[in-house]
Tab-separated table of C-alpha atoms in Angstrom:
chain	number	residue	atom	x	y	z
N	1	MET	CA	22.373	-13.704	7.863
N	2	SER	CA	19.947	-11.870	5.582
N	3	LYS	CA	19.671	-8.128	5.965
N	4	LEU	CA	17.596	-5.471	4.248
N	5	VAL	CA	18.317	-1.757	4.071
N	6	LEU	CA	15.120	0.214	4.678
N	7	TYR	CA	14.227	3.903	4.709
N	8	HIS	CA	11.471	5.708	6.561
N	9	GLY	CA	10.496	9.200	5.442
N	10	SER	CA	9.603	11.560	8.275
N	11	PRO	CA	9.844	15.225	9.320
N	12	GLU	CA	11.886	13.876	12.257
N	13	ILE	CA	15.043	11.833	12.810
N	14	ILE	CA	13.871	8.538	14.330
N	15	GLU	CA	16.748	6.590	15.853
N	16	LYS	CA	14.519	4.070	17.614
N	17	PRO	CA	11.169	3.145	16.057
N	18	ILE	CA	8.683	2.341	18.816
N	19	TYR	CA	6.337	-0.637	18.611
N	20	GLY	CA	2.680	0.282	19.090
N	21	LYS	CA	2.923	3.820	17.779
N	22	GLY	CA	1.330	4.961	14.549
N	23	LYS	CA	-2.178	5.309	13.215
N	24	ALA	CA	-4.521	2.344	13.343
N	25	TYR	CA	-6.057	3.359	10.004
N	26	ASN	CA	-2.866	3.196	7.925
N	27	ASP	CA	-2.827	0.766	4.984
N	28	TYR	CA	-2.066	-2.268	7.150
N	29	GLY	CA	-2.946	-0.934	10.572
N	30	LYS	CA	-0.403	0.122	13.169
N	31	GLY	CA	3.194	-0.395	12.170
N	32	PHE	CA	6.391	1.287	11.026
N	33	TYR	CA	6.184	1.921	7.284
N	34	CYS	CA	9.376	1.809	5.225
N	35	THR	CA	10.640	1.460	1.675
N	36	GLU	CA	13.809	0.107	0.089
N	37	ASN	CA	13.854	3.178	-2.184
N	38	LEU	CA	15.781	6.146	-0.753
N	39	GLU	CA	14.320	8.670	-3.202
N	40	LEU	CA	10.741	7.661	-2.415
N	41	ALA	CA	11.445	7.919	1.320
N	42	LYS	CA	12.653	11.487	0.772
N	43	GLU	CA	9.431	12.303	-1.076
N	44	TRP	CA	7.308	10.847	1.717
N	45	ALA	CA	9.349	12.791	4.284
N	46	CYS	CA	8.416	16.220	2.956
N	47	THR	CA	5.275	18.287	3.104
N	48	GLU	CA	4.751	21.654	1.491
N	49	GLY	CA	7.227	24.090	3.032
N	50	VAL	CA	8.615	21.506	5.488
N	51	ASP	CA	11.868	19.595	5.006
N	52	GLY	CA	12.227	16.012	6.143
N	53	TYR	CA	14.573	13.076	6.659
N	54	ALA	CA	14.968	9.640	5.131
N	55	ASN	CA	15.918	7.554	8.155
N	56	GLN	CA	18.036	4.545	7.201
N	57	TYR	CA	17.834	1.162	8.978
N	58	GLU	CA	19.118	-2.369	8.664
N	59	ILE	CA	16.794	-5.225	9.517
N	60	GLU	CA	17.772	-8.852	10.027
N	61	THR	CA	15.085	-10.961	8.356
N	62	ASP	CA	16.213	-14.571	8.887
N	63	ASN	CA	13.983	-15.241	11.871
N	64	LEU	CA	11.048	-13.086	10.866
N	65	ARG	CA	7.729	-14.231	9.463
N	66	ILE	CA	7.176	-11.912	6.504
N	67	LEU	CA	3.947	-11.750	4.513
N	68	ASN	CA	4.678	-10.766	0.922
N	69	LEU	CA	1.468	-9.754	-0.821
N	70	SER	CA	3.338	-9.816	-4.154
N	71	ALA	CA	3.920	-13.565	-3.841
N	72	ASP	CA	2.199	-15.831	-6.354
N	73	GLU	CA	-0.488	-17.031	-3.954
N	74	TYR	CA	-1.845	-13.524	-3.442
N	75	THR	CA	-3.675	-11.159	-5.767
N	76	ILE	CA	-4.539	-7.491	-5.817
N	77	LEU	CA	-7.847	-8.428	-4.158
N	78	HIS	CA	-6.006	-9.603	-1.032
N	79	TRP	CA	-4.410	-6.155	-0.822
N	80	LEU	CA	-7.795	-4.507	-1.366
N	81	ALA	CA	-9.390	-6.551	1.419
N	82	LEU	CA	-6.743	-5.291	3.860
N	83	LEU	CA	-7.218	-1.740	2.629
N	84	MET	CA	-10.974	-2.001	3.166
N	85	THR	CA	-10.299	-3.242	6.714
N	86	TYR	CA	-7.760	-0.713	7.931
N	87	ARG	CA	-8.189	2.499	5.958
N	88	LYS	CA	-11.026	4.901	6.716
N	89	LEU	CA	-13.401	4.456	3.802
N	90	ARG	CA	-16.682	6.236	3.187
N	91	LEU	CA	-18.991	3.605	1.709
N	92	SER	CA	-21.054	6.045	-0.290
N	93	THR	CA	-23.108	3.564	-2.346
N	94	PRO	CA	-24.736	0.167	-1.725
N	95	VAL	CA	-22.458	-1.274	-4.418
N	96	MET	CA	-19.351	-0.076	-2.592
N	97	LYS	CA	-20.599	-1.364	0.749
N	98	ARG	CA	-21.335	-4.813	-0.694
N	99	GLY	CA	-17.992	-4.900	-2.505
N	100	ALA	CA	-16.019	-4.021	0.628
N	101	GLU	CA	-17.897	-6.648	2.660
N	102	TRP	CA	-17.358	-9.312	0.013
N	103	LEU	CA	-13.635	-8.645	-0.260
N	104	LYS	CA	-13.164	-8.846	3.496
N	105	GLU	CA	-15.201	-12.048	3.675
N	106	HIS	CA	-13.355	-13.879	0.882
N	107	PHE	CA	-9.880	-12.334	0.494
N	108	LEU	CA	-8.852	-10.950	3.885
N	109	VAL	CA	-5.497	-12.289	5.090
N	110	ASP	CA	-4.922	-12.576	8.846
N	111	ILE	CA	-1.764	-10.522	9.359
N	112	ASP	CA	-1.628	-10.830	13.155
N	113	ASP	CA	0.797	-13.774	13.083
N	114	TYR	CA	3.353	-11.999	10.903
N	115	ASP	CA	6.300	-9.903	12.009
N	116	ALA	CA	6.432	-7.790	8.850
N	117	LEU	CA	4.535	-7.246	5.638
N	118	ILE	CA	5.397	-6.281	2.061
N	119	GLY	CA	2.708	-4.720	-0.114
N	120	TYR	CA	1.455	-1.784	-2.149
N	121	ARG	CA	1.469	1.693	-0.680
N	122	ALA	CA	-1.926	3.366	-0.989
N	123	ASP	CA	-1.323	7.099	-1.094
N	124	ASP	CA	-4.298	9.366	-1.792
N	125	SER	CA	-4.373	8.754	-5.541
N	126	TYR	CA	-4.018	4.984	-5.206
N	127	PHE	CA	-6.727	4.947	-2.560
N	128	SER	CA	-9.085	6.706	-4.974
N	129	PHE	CA	-8.292	4.064	-7.620
N	130	ALA	CA	-9.203	1.318	-5.154
N	131	ARG	CA	-12.468	3.060	-4.242
N	132	ALA	CA	-13.372	3.345	-7.922
N	133	PHE	CA	-12.901	-0.391	-8.412
N	134	VAL	CA	-14.956	-1.356	-5.358
N	135	ASN	CA	-17.655	1.035	-6.564
N	136	ASN	CA	-17.740	-0.808	-9.912
N	137	GLU	CA	-16.474	2.195	-11.891
N	138	ILE	CA	-13.373	0.513	-13.314
N	139	SER	CA	-12.400	-3.070	-14.144
N	140	LEU	CA	-9.739	-5.140	-12.407
N	141	GLY	CA	-7.484	-4.687	-15.437
N	142	GLN	CA	-7.858	-0.919	-15.250
N	143	LEU	CA	-7.103	-0.980	-11.524
N	144	SER	CA	-3.980	-3.091	-12.082
N	145	HIS	CA	-2.833	-0.602	-14.711
N	146	ALA	CA	-3.586	2.371	-12.441
N	147	MET	CA	-1.571	0.862	-9.585
N	148	ARG	CA	1.570	1.082	-11.717
N	149	LEU	CA	1.081	4.692	-12.794
N	150	GLY	CA	2.775	6.427	-9.888
N	151	LYS	CA	5.625	3.909	-9.658
N	152	LEU	CA	5.381	3.926	-5.875
N	153	GLY	CA	6.685	0.405	-5.545
N	154	GLU	CA	6.145	-1.562	-2.355
N	155	GLN	CA	6.447	-0.752	1.303
N	156	PHE	CA	7.938	-2.874	4.066
N	157	VAL	CA	5.978	-2.629	7.311
N	158	LEU	CA	7.270	-3.644	10.746
N	159	LYS	CA	4.361	-5.165	12.656
N	160	SER	CA	5.640	-7.126	15.681
N	161	PRO	CA	7.953	-6.437	18.647
N	162	LYS	CA	10.337	-8.990	17.137
N	163	ALA	CA	10.562	-7.001	13.900
N	164	PHE	CA	11.277	-3.787	15.790
N	165	GLU	CA	13.982	-5.512	17.844
N	166	SER	CA	15.590	-6.796	14.626
N	167	THR	CA	15.861	-3.269	13.210
N	168	LYS	CA	18.927	-1.061	13.729
N	169	PHE	CA	19.202	2.647	12.938
N	170	VAL	CA	22.118	3.422	10.603
N	171	SER	CA	21.918	7.077	9.593
N	172	TYR	CA	19.678	9.628	7.933
N	173	LYS	CA	19.603	11.682	4.748
N	174	SER	CA	18.130	15.184	4.633
N	175	ALA	CA	15.324	15.893	2.168
N	176	ASP	CA	14.740	19.405	0.820
N	177	ASN	CA	11.015	20.036	0.478
N	178	THR	CA	11.528	22.367	-2.491
N	179	VAL	CA	12.896	19.364	-4.385
N	180	TYR	CA	11.138	16.340	-2.936
N	181	TYR	CA	7.681	17.709	-2.200
N	182	ALA	CA	7.626	18.940	-5.801
N	183	ARG	CA	8.606	15.459	-7.028
N	184	ARG	CA	5.953	13.880	-4.855
N	185	LYS	CA	3.290	16.208	-6.249
N	186	VAL	CA	4.366	15.589	-9.851
N	187	ARG	CA	4.243	11.838	-9.245
N	188	ASP	CA	0.724	12.095	-7.822
N	189	ASP	CA	-0.494	14.446	-10.556
N	190	GLU	CA	0.812	12.145	-13.280
N	191	ALA	CA	-0.816	9.125	-11.651
N	192	ARG	CA	-4.164	10.912	-11.428
N	193	ALA	CA	-3.930	12.111	-15.048
N	194	GLY	CA	-3.169	8.573	-16.193
N	195	PHE	CA	-6.077	7.252	-14.158
N	196	PHE	CA	-8.568	9.718	-15.618
N	197	ALA	CA	-7.319	8.796	-19.084
N	198	GLU	CA	-7.970	5.152	-18.189
N	199	LEU	CA	-11.514	6.056	-17.118
N	200	GLU	CA	-12.198	7.309	-20.628
N	201	LYS	CA	-11.648	3.806	-21.976
N	202	GLU	CA	-14.421	1.237	-22.087
N	203	ASP	CA	-13.370	-2.189	-20.841
N	204	ILE	CA	-16.373	-4.176	-22.044
N	205	ASP	CA	-14.780	-7.570	-21.439
N	206	GLY	CA	-13.136	-6.613	-18.150
N	207	LEU	CA	-13.721	-8.196	-14.764
N	208	TYR	CA	-15.630	-5.815	-12.496
N	209	MET	CA	-16.487	-5.960	-8.811
N	210	ARG	CA	-20.047	-7.000	-9.621
N	211	ASP	CA	-18.733	-9.921	-11.709
N	212	ILE	CA	-16.447	-11.073	-8.912
N	213	ILE	CA	-19.355	-11.129	-6.470
N	214	ARG	CA	-21.864	-12.661	-8.885
N	215	GLU	CA	-19.484	-15.385	-10.073
N	216	GLU	CA	-17.993	-15.939	-6.609
N	217	VAL	CA	-14.491	-15.607	-8.042
N	218	LYS	CA	-11.846	-17.416	-6.000
N	219	ALA	CA	-8.186	-16.556	-5.468
N	220	ASP	CA	-7.024	-19.214	-7.941
N	221	ASP	CA	-9.040	-17.747	-10.820
N	222	PRO	CA	-6.542	-16.973	-13.648
N	223	ARG	CA	-8.357	-13.698	-14.399
N	224	LEU	CA	-6.993	-12.274	-11.141
N	225	ARG	CA	-3.374	-12.630	-12.289
């Protein structure tokens, strides 16, 4: 039997995650968002002046259909297409609108048949990086670099009733906001600083959103790896 240990950062202790709760405009729609990293869960649990908890769970994965967006058959554009679908995005330019439409048309993965999903976490800084790419401001290479700046890792998202039923609460760890909110802010500030430094560079030979649309780049194109 294969088991994973997961953590969910929250201002509350959550002994029984409930299927169907959550915001529809999270990264991958409604679901229960977790990480395998305890320290990151503590950061996500805290807001300014408010302590939180890293709730710990075990999930049995043997009988679950899990979509791993880090697998070889997927690219960062598959993640972007999902982000464009579920997150609230102000399409402020015609270029951005066309880019979002094109990604959803050609790279959107149907996640409805999966019990759980593994993929990037798009906090506010990462979301701004994605918007910049879709708006043709940065190249795919610059986006890929930016996505590693905050070292947020991946998140594991429970999506189906079966996934929720396979998950068992174990315990919780307290998170002091004076420690973990500060760490979260430093992480975000460093990611943004690194991103703005990347913007100063000129990637003449890079692959931009306009190139992907114009050349009708497919998922098997080696430039996407």
